[in-house]
Structure formats: C-alpha cells, structure tokens
Amino acid sequence: MNHSIETENLSLWYGDFQALIDVSVKIPDGQITSLIGPSGCGKTTLLRCFNRVNERYGNVTTEGKIEILGKNIYDPDVSLPELRKAVGMVFQRPNPLPISVYENILFGLRIHSPMRSITRTESDQIVEEALTSVFLWEDLKDKLKVRATSLQLEQQQKLCIARLLPLKPKIILMDEPCSALDAKGTLAVEELMEILAGTYTFLIVTHNMAQARRVSEECIFMFLGELIEHRETQALFEDPKHEKTADYVQMRYG
Amino acid sequence: MNILRKKSAANVPFSETVIETFIRLCGVSAIVFVFGIFFFVFREGAGFLFGGLDLGQFLTSPEWYPTSLSNKRYGTLALILGTFSVTALAMCIAVPFGLGAAIFVSEFCSPKLRETFKIIIELLAAIPSVVWGFIGLTLMNQLIIAVFNAPIGLTMLNGGIMLALMSVPIIVSIAEDALKAVPDSYREAAEALGATRWQVVYRVLLPAAKNGLLAAVLLGAARSIGETMAVLMATGHSVNIPSGPLSWIRTLTATIAAELGEVARGAEHYQVLFIIGILLFTITFVVNLIADLVIKGIRQDS
C-alpha cells in the first residue's frame, strides 16, 4: 500500500514546550485516517504540520522528517503555496471568506493562476462541479452571490470542503470538522467524506470517538505528544494493545 | 416581594446617585458644547447672513476684498478652492503612505517593531501644527525653490505636504484598527489555501476592511480641511484660484485666523468671517457624518 504522508522522528516545540515527541507515522493513500486522543495531546499540532500552517505562530521549531507524496516538505526548494494547494485543510470552525459563495469556491484557483486567466464559462462550470460534489448545488445554485458568511454553519463547512476541490488536492486535513455542527450536519459531513475518500486522502482530528469508529479505516491514538498506537480502527477500539489506549477508548480519561 | 421592592426603590445609596448624575452630566456636556459652539458661531454671523449678504456671490465669486473702501466684495470661491485643492493634494500623498504604513504595521512587521512604530506614529501626531508651519516656512520652502526652480516655495505643494504629514498618523491608526478587526480565521483560511502574504492582504483584508479604511481616509481629510496654522504659514496665503501645485493659495481657515484679529467687532467683515466658520463647520460635519455612516456599515456587515 502507498502512503501519502510519512513522518520520521518528528518532534516539534512551541518555544520551550515540546508538543510532539518522536512521532513516526505512515498515512495510507485514499483512505480516511482519524487522529484521537485527549485535549492537548498534539493531534491538531501534528495535523497542522502537514501543510505547515503551524508556522504562522512564529516560535515553532521542528525536527525530523515529513514526507508528503514522497517529497520532504522542509526541503528548501518546496514552495509553500504549492504544498498548500496539494494539501487542503478544513478547520474546526467553518471559515468561509467574507465574499460571495461563488468567489469562495474560486478563491484558491484565482490565487494560483495568473490574473484573468479563468473565463466566465470555465469558472461557472468549476463552481457547479465543486458545489455538486458536496451536495450543495441544489441548495445554493440561486444563492451564488450571497455572502458565504451568512449561510448556515453546515452549509459553510461543506463550502469550506468544496472550495478545496478546484485545486485538485491529494490530501485533505480536517481539524474537528464537525464540532461546530449539530447531529444532522455532522452526519452530512461524514457521509460526504466517505463518498470523497478514495479520490482524496483524509486525515481527521476528532474528539468524538463514535465518529472515528464510523468514518475511519485506520486510527491513531496520541497521548502527551507521543504516538501510542496506530492500527485499523476496529482493532484499535476492540482490542487495544496499549494500556493508555484502552483507558482512553473506554473513556477512562475525561 | 416586599424585600425586592424595598431594595430597588429606596435603598440605592446616596453616593451611587451622585456618581450616576455626574457621569450623566459628563456625557451630556459633549453635546451641549457642540451645540453651544455652533449656536455662538451662528449668532455672530446670522445678522449679515440673512440681511445683506449675497449668498450667490459669497459662494461663487473669487473676489475677496473685505476691506475695500469703495466696493467691498465677499467672494470665497478662491478660498473654498484653496481649501479643497490643498486637501486633495494632501490626500493624494497621505492616503497611499498612510494605508501602506497601516498594512505594514498590522500585517508585515514583527510585534516588537510594531510597538516602536506605533509610538513613533503617535509622536508624529503630537507635533503642534505651528511647528509644521515653521518647517514649511523654512525647510520645505527652500527645498521647493531648489527642486522646482520656483520663485517662491510657499505654495499649495508645500501646504499639501505639511497637511499630508499631519493626517498620516490619523489614517495609520484608524486603518490599522480596521485591519486588526478582521478575524484571524480569514487570514488562516486564505493562507491554508496557499495564498501569499500579499495575496491575503489584497484579496481578503482590503475587501473585508474596506469600510474602516474609507473611514480612516475621510477622518484624515477632515483633519486637513480644518487645519489652520500650518497652511497659513506654508501656502503663501494669497487669494488666488489655484492653477497647479506650485501656485500659492489661501484657505478658509487661514483667512479667519489672519483677519479676525483685525476687524471691528460686529462689522460686516467680522460677520462674514463667522459665516465662513459656519461653512467650515458644515463641511467637516458632512465629512464626519459620512465617516460615521461608513463605520456603521462595518458593524452591520460583521
């Protein structure tokens, strides 16, 4: 099996605080992998390493190796915009930009192509395709000019997934994508992930263990910055090898 | 029920009432002062405004001869054009610099440098306008003579540069607040899609903060329109329809400042100067009102 993401002895510090300790992991291609663990265990930090958004905060030091699609992303010849084009990210709170639905979908494409290189017919088609893939086209086809920030949260989060698609990413990172949604919205987003998996590699951070069991094929348990156990989801939940994993999946931690 | 009623009605401590009344007075005083100033300026000019002044001539004639013995003429067109032209020139300089500096301070510089910058910019705002006028009169005057080979450097360009330097701090601090108010999640979203820092600025921040930025520019312009001493000293103070950046001009504000000390109280000329005051009051009021409405627009959007 091929791996989209591979890390070797990855350690990361925020200032003096070590948030990741010697993490070595291989994330398989075209599947949904979930990251679970108690708050502060480093799962979001690990996720944010893979498109280097955690560098926004300044005082971050990284050691070790991260290979994405066979390329070390800390090599000096790596272009950050290209990396982020290949590795999309969906955030905890839906964060569409304060522009129209239509322009949100095209935003990624516009920043990665020369000025005025996209014709009106092309862009119309791209928007329709992207919204159709996330099952929003029927709901939003008459609201393309509406400000995206005024949509319902569930629609906003789906839109945040849809706006990644025109860039044809290989990997989609999701940081608790359903924590701001109600039960119906959560199910809708999960369903969407299952349909899109195969085309894209998903890595999802979640606090909701039922969600991890429902959607993911493999599951990674982290604890205090260390990767404790990485196995098939069912095996990890039903027959945890590690005591800490067992404690967590049986809810012995808060 | 009884206990509740007792507490709310009678048992408010006396000190509480005193403090509340005092704070209420402070709040109302601002309104009283504004209306008071408008009332007294209006009263001084009202007599001539409604009896004798040819308003058409006042607004459209460039002839300002308030002290002529045979034929007094009170045309302020040259003064109005002087005020607006020097303000427009000042804004042409101040807006790009001010907005550029605001973008730099809020998005591109390190937190440590940001603090230094803000202190220096506040210092710039604290320089008294007469000092700016002095710089215009000496340094900038000679510079303009040398660079443009002009006969005299006390021109619209000189005044415009001085006004620009005075309104830049206002534009920077308000525009920076507007950029700061854009939620960080927008920047993060755009960066995660692969946007460069400049793309984040012009595709996300400028559209998101546009109302605040417009308000910053308008308040900077209001500052320029109202400024007196620097333009009085730097623009040549000569009644003249401006024909270019190197022509000398006179502004509405400078006219009042220079002539009010020379006129007899209650005379026509005296009253006309107060009518110019009303005109200025109206102009700045309209500009501030627009800025307020624009800022309100931001709140409704977000």
Coordinates of C-alpha atoms in Angstrom, one line a residue:
Chain A
M1 CA 0.0 0.0 0.0
N2 CA 1.2 3.5 -0.8
H3 CA 1.5 6.2 1.8
S4 CA 0.6 9.9 1.2
I5 CA 2.1 11.1 4.4
E6 CA 5.2 9.7 6.2
T7 CA 6.9 11.2 9.2
E8 CA 10.1 10.0 10.8
N9 CA 11.1 11.0 14.3
L10 CA 9.1 14.2 14.1
S11 CA 9.5 16.5 17.1
L12 CA 8.0 19.9 17.5
W13 CA 8.4 22.7 20.1
Y14 CA 6.3 25.8 20.7
G15 CA 9.0 27.9 22.3
D16 CA 10.3 25.6 25.1
F17 CA 7.3 23.4 25.2
Q18 CA 7.6 20.1 23.3
A19 CA 4.3 19.4 21.7
L20 CA 5.3 16.4 19.5
I21 CA 7.8 13.7 20.6
D22 CA 9.5 11.4 18.1
V23 CA 6.4 10.8 16.0
S24 CA 6.8 8.3 13.2
V25 CA 3.7 7.6 11.2
K26 CA 2.6 6.5 7.8
I27 CA -0.8 7.6 6.5
P28 CA -2.2 5.4 3.7
D29 CA -3.4 6.7 0.4
G30 CA -7.1 7.3 -0.4
Q31 CA -8.5 6.3 3.0
I32 CA -9.8 8.1 6.0
T33 CA -7.5 8.0 8.9
S34 CA -8.5 9.5 12.2
L35 CA -6.4 11.0 15.0
I36 CA -7.8 10.7 18.5
G37 CA -6.5 11.5 22.0
P38 CA -7.3 13.7 25.0
S39 CA -7.1 17.5 24.6
G40 CA -3.5 18.8 24.4
C41 CA -2.1 15.5 23.2
G42 CA -0.7 17.1 20.0
K43 CA -3.1 15.7 17.4
T44 CA -4.0 19.1 16.0
T45 CA -0.4 20.1 16.1
L46 CA 0.6 17.0 14.1
L47 CA -2.2 17.7 11.6
R48 CA -1.1 21.4 11.2
C49 CA 2.5 20.2 10.4
F50 CA 1.4 18.6 7.2
N51 CA 0.6 21.8 5.3
R52 CA 2.9 23.9 7.5
V53 CA 0.1 26.2 8.7
N54 CA 1.5 26.0 12.3
E55 CA 4.4 28.1 11.1
R56 CA 2.1 31.1 11.3
Y57 CA 2.7 31.3 15.0
G58 CA 6.4 32.2 14.7
N59 CA 8.1 30.4 17.6
V60 CA 7.8 26.9 16.2
T61 CA 10.8 24.6 15.9
T62 CA 10.6 21.3 14.0
E63 CA 13.0 18.4 13.9
G64 CA 12.8 15.2 11.9
K65 CA 11.3 14.5 8.6
I66 CA 7.9 14.9 7.0
E67 CA 7.4 13.4 3.5
I68 CA 4.2 14.3 1.7
L69 CA 3.6 12.4 -1.6
G70 CA 7.3 11.3 -1.5
K71 CA 8.7 14.8 -1.0
N72 CA 10.3 16.2 2.2
I73 CA 8.2 19.3 2.9
Y74 CA 11.1 21.0 4.7
D75 CA 13.4 20.9 1.7
P76 CA 14.4 24.4 0.7
D77 CA 13.0 24.0 -2.8
V78 CA 9.5 23.3 -1.5
S79 CA 7.0 26.1 -2.5
L80 CA 4.6 26.8 0.3
P81 CA 1.7 27.7 -2.0
E82 CA 2.2 24.5 -4.0
L83 CA 2.3 22.4 -0.8
R84 CA -0.9 24.0 0.5
K85 CA -2.5 23.5 -2.9
A86 CA -1.9 19.8 -2.7
V87 CA -2.8 19.5 1.0
G88 CA -6.1 21.2 1.7
M89 CA -7.3 22.0 5.2
V90 CA -10.8 22.2 6.8
F91 CA -10.9 24.0 10.2
Q92 CA -12.8 23.5 13.4
R93 CA -15.0 26.5 12.9
P94 CA -16.2 26.9 9.4
N95 CA -14.2 29.8 8.0
P96 CA -15.5 30.8 4.6
L97 CA -14.1 34.2 3.5
P98 CA -16.4 37.2 3.7
I99 CA -17.1 37.2 -0.1
S100 CA -19.7 35.5 -2.2
V101 CA -20.2 31.8 -2.3
Y102 CA -19.1 31.9 -6.0
E103 CA -15.9 33.7 -5.2
N104 CA -15.1 31.5 -2.2
I105 CA -15.1 28.4 -4.5
L106 CA -12.8 30.2 -7.0
F107 CA -10.5 31.8 -4.4
G108 CA -7.9 29.0 -4.4
L109 CA -7.9 28.8 -8.1
R110 CA -7.6 32.6 -8.5
I111 CA -4.6 32.9 -6.2
H112 CA -2.8 30.0 -8.0
S113 CA -3.4 31.2 -11.6
P114 CA -2.4 34.3 -13.5
M115 CA -4.8 37.3 -13.4
R116 CA -7.9 37.0 -15.6
S117 CA -6.8 33.5 -17.0
I118 CA -10.1 31.9 -16.0
T119 CA -13.0 32.6 -18.3
R120 CA -16.6 33.1 -17.2
T121 CA -17.8 29.8 -18.6
E122 CA -14.9 27.9 -17.0
S123 CA -15.5 29.4 -13.6
D124 CA -19.3 28.8 -13.8
Q125 CA -18.5 25.1 -14.5
I126 CA -15.9 24.9 -11.7
V127 CA -18.3 26.3 -9.2
E128 CA -21.1 24.0 -10.2
E129 CA -18.9 20.9 -10.1
A130 CA -17.4 21.8 -6.7
L131 CA -20.8 22.5 -5.2
T132 CA -22.3 19.4 -6.7
S133 CA -19.6 17.2 -5.2
V134 CA -20.5 18.4 -1.7
F135 CA -24.3 18.2 -2.4
L136 CA -24.8 22.0 -2.1
W137 CA -25.6 22.8 -5.7
E138 CA -29.3 22.4 -5.4
D139 CA -29.5 24.5 -2.2
L140 CA -27.1 27.2 -3.3
K141 CA -27.5 27.5 -7.1
D142 CA -29.7 30.6 -6.6
K143 CA -27.6 32.0 -3.8
L144 CA -24.2 32.1 -5.5
K145 CA -23.9 35.9 -5.0
V146 CA -24.8 35.6 -1.3
R147 CA -22.1 36.3 1.2
A148 CA -20.7 33.0 2.3
T149 CA -20.6 34.0 6.0
S150 CA -24.4 34.3 6.1
L151 CA -25.0 30.7 5.3
Q152 CA -26.0 28.0 7.8
L153 CA -23.0 26.5 9.6
E154 CA -23.4 23.1 8.0
Q155 CA -23.5 24.8 4.5
Q156 CA -20.5 26.9 5.5
Q157 CA -18.5 23.8 6.4
K158 CA -19.4 22.0 3.3
L159 CA -18.5 25.1 1.3
C160 CA -15.1 25.0 3.0
I161 CA -14.6 21.5 1.7
A162 CA -16.0 22.4 -1.7
R163 CA -13.5 25.3 -2.1
L164 CA -10.6 22.9 -1.8
L165 CA -11.7 20.7 -4.7
P166 CA -11.0 23.0 -7.7
L167 CA -7.3 22.9 -6.6
K168 CA -7.4 19.1 -7.0
P169 CA -5.6 18.4 -3.7
K170 CA -4.3 14.9 -2.9
I171 CA -4.8 15.2 0.8
I172 CA -7.5 16.9 2.9
L173 CA -6.7 17.6 6.5
M174 CA -9.7 18.1 8.9
D175 CA -9.4 19.6 12.3
E176 CA -12.6 18.5 14.2
P177 CA -14.7 19.5 11.2
C178 CA -18.0 18.7 12.9
S179 CA -17.5 20.2 16.4
A180 CA -19.5 23.3 15.4
L181 CA -22.3 21.4 13.7
D182 CA -25.4 19.7 15.1
A183 CA -26.1 16.0 14.7
K184 CA -27.6 16.3 11.3
G185 CA -24.8 18.4 10.0
T186 CA -22.2 16.0 11.4
L187 CA -23.8 13.0 9.6
A188 CA -24.0 15.0 6.4
V189 CA -20.3 15.9 6.5
E190 CA -19.3 12.3 7.5
E191 CA -21.3 11.0 4.5
L192 CA -19.6 13.4 2.3
M193 CA -16.2 12.3 3.5
E194 CA -17.0 8.7 2.9
I195 CA -18.0 9.5 -0.7
L196 CA -14.9 11.6 -1.4
A197 CA -12.5 9.1 0.2
G198 CA -10.7 7.2 -2.5
T199 CA -10.3 10.3 -4.6
Y200 CA -8.6 12.1 -1.6
T201 CA -6.7 11.0 1.4
F202 CA -8.4 12.2 4.5
L203 CA -6.8 12.8 7.9
I204 CA -9.2 13.9 10.5
V205 CA -8.8 15.0 14.1
T206 CA -11.8 14.2 16.2
H207 CA -12.8 14.3 19.9
N208 CA -15.8 12.2 19.0
M209 CA -14.8 8.5 19.2
A210 CA -18.1 7.4 17.7
Q211 CA -17.2 9.5 14.7
A212 CA -13.7 8.0 14.5
R213 CA -15.3 4.5 14.5
R214 CA -17.9 5.4 12.0
V215 CA -15.7 7.0 9.3
S216 CA -12.1 6.0 9.6
E217 CA -10.4 2.8 8.4
E218 CA -7.3 3.5 10.4
C219 CA -7.0 5.2 13.7
I220 CA -4.1 6.8 15.5
F221 CA -4.1 7.3 19.3
M222 CA -1.9 10.1 20.7
F223 CA -1.1 10.9 24.3
L224 CA 1.0 13.8 25.6
G225 CA 2.8 14.4 22.3
E226 CA 3.6 10.8 21.6
L227 CA 2.0 8.4 19.1
I228 CA 0.9 5.5 21.2
E229 CA -0.9 3.2 18.8
H230 CA -1.8 3.2 15.1
R231 CA -3.9 0.4 13.8
E232 CA -7.1 -0.4 11.9
T233 CA -9.9 1.4 13.6
Q234 CA -11.9 -1.6 14.6
A235 CA -8.9 -3.4 16.1
L236 CA -7.8 -0.3 18.0
F237 CA -11.2 0.1 19.6
E238 CA -12.0 -3.5 20.3
D239 CA -8.6 -4.9 21.1
P240 CA -6.3 -2.0 22.1
K241 CA -2.7 -3.2 22.6
H242 CA -1.6 -0.4 24.8
E243 CA -2.9 0.3 28.3
K244 CA -3.3 4.0 27.7
T245 CA -5.3 3.4 24.5
A246 CA -7.6 1.0 26.4
D247 CA -8.1 3.6 29.1
Y248 CA -9.0 6.3 26.6
V249 CA -11.2 4.3 24.3
Q250 CA -13.1 3.0 27.3
M251 CA -13.5 6.6 28.4
R252 CA -11.4 6.4 31.5
Y253 CA -9.9 9.8 30.7
G254 CA -12.2 12.9 30.7
Chain B
M1 CA -41.7 40.5 47.1
N2 CA -41.6 43.2 49.7
I3 CA -37.9 42.8 50.2
L4 CA -37.3 43.1 46.5
R5 CA -39.4 46.3 46.2
K6 CA -37.6 47.9 49.1
K7 CA -34.2 47.4 47.7
S8 CA -34.9 48.6 44.2
A9 CA -36.8 51.7 45.1
A10 CA -35.5 53.4 48.2
N11 CA -32.3 51.8 49.3
V12 CA -29.9 52.9 46.5
P13 CA -27.0 54.5 48.3
F14 CA -26.8 58.3 48.1
S15 CA -23.2 58.1 46.7
E16 CA -24.4 55.9 43.8
T17 CA -27.0 58.6 42.8
V18 CA -24.3 61.4 42.9
I19 CA -21.9 59.4 40.8
E20 CA -24.6 58.5 38.3
T21 CA -25.7 62.1 37.9
F22 CA -22.1 63.2 37.5
I23 CA -21.4 60.7 34.8
R24 CA -24.6 61.6 33.1
L25 CA -23.6 65.3 33.1
C26 CA -20.2 64.4 31.5
G27 CA -22.0 62.6 28.7
V28 CA -24.4 65.3 28.0
S29 CA -21.7 68.0 28.2
A30 CA -20.2 66.9 24.9
I31 CA -23.5 67.5 23.1
V32 CA -24.0 70.8 24.9
F33 CA -20.6 72.1 23.9
V34 CA -21.0 71.2 20.2
F35 CA -24.4 72.8 20.0
G36 CA -23.1 75.8 22.1
I37 CA -20.2 76.4 19.7
F38 CA -22.5 76.1 16.7
F39 CA -25.0 78.5 18.3
F40 CA -22.5 81.2 19.1
V41 CA -20.7 81.0 15.7
F42 CA -24.1 81.1 14.0
R43 CA -25.3 84.0 16.2
E44 CA -22.3 86.2 15.3
G45 CA -22.8 85.6 11.6
A46 CA -26.6 85.4 11.4
G47 CA -27.3 89.1 11.1
F48 CA -25.4 89.5 7.9
L49 CA -26.2 86.0 6.6
F50 CA -29.9 86.8 6.5
G51 CA -29.7 90.5 5.9
G52 CA -27.4 91.9 3.2
L53 CA -25.0 89.1 2.2
D54 CA -25.4 88.0 -1.4
L55 CA -25.1 84.2 -0.9
G56 CA -24.6 83.6 -4.6
Q57 CA -21.7 86.0 -4.7
F58 CA -20.3 84.6 -1.4
L59 CA -20.1 81.1 -2.8
T60 CA -19.2 81.7 -6.5
S61 CA -17.1 84.9 -6.8
P62 CA -13.4 84.7 -6.4
E63 CA -13.2 88.3 -5.4
W64 CA -12.3 88.7 -1.7
Y65 CA -12.0 92.4 -1.0
P66 CA -13.4 92.8 2.5
T67 CA -11.5 95.9 3.3
S68 CA -12.0 97.8 0.0
L69 CA -13.2 101.4 0.8
S70 CA -15.4 101.9 -2.3
N71 CA -16.6 98.4 -3.2
K72 CA -16.5 95.6 -0.6
R73 CA -16.8 92.2 -2.1
Y74 CA -17.0 88.9 -0.1
G75 CA -16.5 86.2 -2.6
T76 CA -15.0 83.0 -1.1
L77 CA -14.7 80.8 -4.2
A78 CA -10.9 81.2 -4.3
L79 CA -10.7 80.3 -0.6
I80 CA -13.0 77.3 -1.0
L81 CA -11.0 76.0 -3.9
G82 CA -7.8 76.7 -1.9
T83 CA -9.1 74.6 0.9
F84 CA -10.2 71.7 -1.3
S85 CA -7.2 71.7 -3.6
V86 CA -4.7 71.6 -0.8
T87 CA -6.7 68.9 1.0
A88 CA -7.0 66.9 -2.2
L89 CA -3.2 67.2 -2.8
A90 CA -2.6 66.2 0.8
M91 CA -4.8 63.2 0.5
C92 CA -3.0 62.1 -2.7
I93 CA 0.2 61.9 -0.7
A94 CA -1.2 60.8 2.7
V95 CA -3.6 58.0 1.6
P96 CA -1.0 55.7 -0.1
F97 CA 1.5 56.3 2.6
G98 CA -1.0 56.1 5.4
L99 CA -2.7 52.9 4.2
G100 CA 0.7 51.4 3.2
A101 CA 2.1 52.1 6.7
A102 CA -1.1 50.6 8.3
I103 CA -0.8 47.4 6.2
F104 CA 2.9 47.1 7.1
V105 CA 2.3 47.7 10.8
S106 CA -0.6 45.3 11.1
E107 CA 0.5 42.5 8.8
F108 CA 4.1 42.5 7.9
C109 CA 6.3 43.7 10.8
S110 CA 7.3 41.8 13.9
P111 CA 5.4 42.5 17.2
K112 CA 8.4 44.3 18.7
L113 CA 8.9 46.6 15.7
R114 CA 5.1 47.2 15.7
E115 CA 5.2 48.8 19.2
T116 CA 8.1 51.0 18.2
F117 CA 6.3 52.1 15.1
K118 CA 3.1 52.9 16.9
I119 CA 4.9 55.1 19.4
I120 CA 6.7 57.0 16.6
I121 CA 3.5 57.5 14.7
E122 CA 1.8 58.8 17.8
L123 CA 4.7 61.2 18.3
L124 CA 4.1 62.4 14.7
A125 CA 0.5 63.2 15.7
A126 CA 1.7 65.1 18.7
I127 CA 3.7 67.7 16.9
P128 CA 1.9 71.1 17.1
S129 CA 0.7 72.4 13.8
V130 CA 2.7 75.7 14.2
V131 CA 5.8 73.6 14.2
W132 CA 4.7 72.0 10.9
G133 CA 4.1 75.5 9.6
F134 CA 7.6 76.5 10.7
I135 CA 9.1 73.6 8.8
G136 CA 7.1 74.5 5.8
L137 CA 8.2 78.1 6.0
T138 CA 11.9 77.4 6.2
L139 CA 13.0 73.9 5.2
M140 CA 10.3 72.9 2.7
N141 CA 10.2 76.4 1.2
Q142 CA 13.9 76.2 0.3
L143 CA 13.6 72.6 -0.9
I144 CA 10.7 73.5 -3.3
I145 CA 12.7 76.5 -4.6
A146 CA 15.7 74.3 -5.2
V147 CA 13.9 71.3 -6.7
F148 CA 11.4 73.0 -8.9
N149 CA 13.3 76.2 -9.6
A150 CA 10.2 78.1 -8.4
P151 CA 10.4 81.8 -7.5
I152 CA 8.9 81.0 -4.1
G153 CA 8.3 77.8 -2.2
L154 CA 5.3 78.8 -0.2
T155 CA 2.8 77.0 -2.3
M156 CA -0.1 74.6 -2.4
L157 CA 2.5 71.8 -2.7
N158 CA 4.2 72.9 0.4
G159 CA 1.0 73.1 2.4
G160 CA -0.2 69.8 0.9
I161 CA 3.0 68.0 2.1
M162 CA 2.6 69.5 5.6
L163 CA -1.1 68.5 5.8
A164 CA -0.2 65.0 4.5
L165 CA 2.3 64.6 7.3
M166 CA -0.2 65.7 9.8
S167 CA -3.0 63.4 8.6
V168 CA -0.9 60.3 8.1
P169 CA -0.9 59.4 11.8
I170 CA -4.7 59.6 11.9
I171 CA -5.0 57.5 8.8
V172 CA -2.5 54.9 10.0
S173 CA -4.0 54.4 13.5
I174 CA -7.6 54.1 12.3
A175 CA -6.7 52.0 9.3
E176 CA -4.6 49.7 11.5
D177 CA -7.6 49.2 13.8
A178 CA -9.7 48.3 10.9
L179 CA -7.2 45.7 9.7
K180 CA -6.8 44.3 13.2
A181 CA -10.6 43.9 13.4
V182 CA -10.6 41.4 10.5
P183 CA -10.8 38.0 12.2
D184 CA -7.6 35.9 12.1
S185 CA -9.6 33.0 10.8
Y186 CA -9.9 34.7 7.4
R187 CA -6.1 35.1 7.2
E188 CA -5.6 31.4 8.2
A189 CA -8.2 30.2 5.7
A190 CA -6.6 32.1 2.9
E191 CA -3.1 31.0 3.9
A192 CA -4.1 27.4 4.1
L193 CA -5.3 27.6 0.5
G194 CA -1.8 28.7 -0.4
A195 CA -2.2 32.5 -0.6
T196 CA 1.0 34.5 -0.1
R197 CA 1.0 37.3 2.4
W198 CA 0.4 40.0 -0.2
Q199 CA -2.5 37.9 -1.7
V200 CA -4.0 37.7 1.8
V201 CA -3.8 41.5 2.0
Y202 CA -5.3 42.5 -1.3
R203 CA -7.8 39.6 -1.8
V204 CA -9.0 39.2 1.8
L205 CA -8.1 42.0 4.2
L206 CA -8.7 45.1 2.0
P207 CA -12.2 43.9 0.9
A208 CA -13.0 42.9 4.4
A209 CA -11.8 46.1 6.0
K210 CA -12.8 48.5 3.2
N211 CA -15.3 50.5 5.3
G212 CA -12.8 51.1 8.1
L213 CA -10.2 52.1 5.6
L214 CA -12.6 54.5 3.9
A215 CA -13.4 56.0 7.3
A216 CA -9.7 56.4 8.1
V217 CA -9.3 58.4 4.8
L218 CA -12.3 60.6 5.5
L219 CA -11.2 61.4 9.0
G220 CA -7.8 62.2 7.7
A221 CA -9.4 64.5 5.1
A222 CA -11.5 66.2 7.8
R223 CA -8.3 66.9 9.7
S224 CA -6.8 68.5 6.6
I225 CA -9.8 70.7 5.9
G226 CA -9.9 72.0 9.5
E227 CA -6.1 72.6 9.8
T228 CA -5.2 76.3 10.1
M229 CA -1.8 77.3 11.3
A230 CA 0.3 75.1 9.0
V231 CA -1.5 76.1 5.9
L232 CA -1.5 79.8 6.9
M233 CA 2.3 79.7 7.1
A234 CA 3.1 77.3 4.3
T235 CA 0.8 78.1 1.3
G236 CA 1.6 81.7 0.6
H237 CA -1.7 83.0 2.0
S238 CA -2.6 84.8 -1.2
V239 CA -6.1 84.9 -2.6
N240 CA -5.8 83.1 -5.9
I241 CA -7.7 80.5 -7.9
P242 CA -5.2 77.6 -7.8
S243 CA -3.8 76.6 -11.1
G244 CA -1.3 73.9 -10.1
P245 CA 0.7 72.5 -7.2
L246 CA 3.1 75.4 -7.4
S247 CA 0.5 78.2 -7.2
W248 CA 0.1 80.0 -3.9
I249 CA -3.3 79.7 -2.3
R250 CA -5.3 80.8 0.7
T251 CA -7.7 78.6 2.7
L252 CA -10.9 79.3 4.5
T253 CA -9.4 78.5 7.9
A254 CA -6.3 80.7 7.4
T255 CA -8.5 83.6 6.3
I256 CA -10.4 83.5 9.6
A257 CA -7.2 83.2 11.6
A258 CA -5.4 86.0 9.9
E259 CA -8.3 88.5 9.6
L260 CA -10.4 88.1 12.7
G261 CA -7.9 90.0 14.9
E262 CA -8.1 93.0 12.6
V263 CA -11.8 93.6 12.2
A264 CA -14.2 95.7 14.3
R265 CA -16.5 93.5 16.4
G266 CA -19.9 93.3 14.8
A267 CA -18.9 94.8 11.4
E268 CA -19.9 93.2 8.1
H269 CA -16.4 91.8 7.6
Y270 CA -16.5 90.3 11.1
Q271 CA -19.8 88.7 10.4
V272 CA -18.6 87.3 7.1
L273 CA -15.7 85.6 8.8
F274 CA -18.2 83.9 11.1
I275 CA -20.2 82.8 8.1
I276 CA -17.0 81.2 6.7
G277 CA -16.9 79.5 10.1
I278 CA -20.4 78.2 9.6
L279 CA -19.4 77.0 6.1
L280 CA -16.4 75.1 7.5
F281 CA -18.5 73.7 10.3
T282 CA -20.9 72.3 7.7
I283 CA -18.1 70.9 5.5
T284 CA -16.4 69.0 8.4
F285 CA -19.8 67.9 9.8
V286 CA -20.7 66.4 6.5
V287 CA -17.4 64.6 6.1
N288 CA -17.5 63.3 9.7
L289 CA -21.1 62.2 9.2
I290 CA -20.2 60.2 6.1
A291 CA -17.3 58.6 8.0
D292 CA -19.7 57.7 10.8
L293 CA -22.2 56.2 8.5
V294 CA -19.4 54.2 6.8
I295 CA -18.2 52.9 10.1
K296 CA -21.7 51.9 11.0
G297 CA -21.8 50.0 7.7
I298 CA -18.9 47.8 9.0
R299 CA -20.8 46.9 12.2
Q300 CA -23.8 45.8 10.3
D301 CA -21.7 43.7 8.0
S302 CA -19.9 41.7 10.6

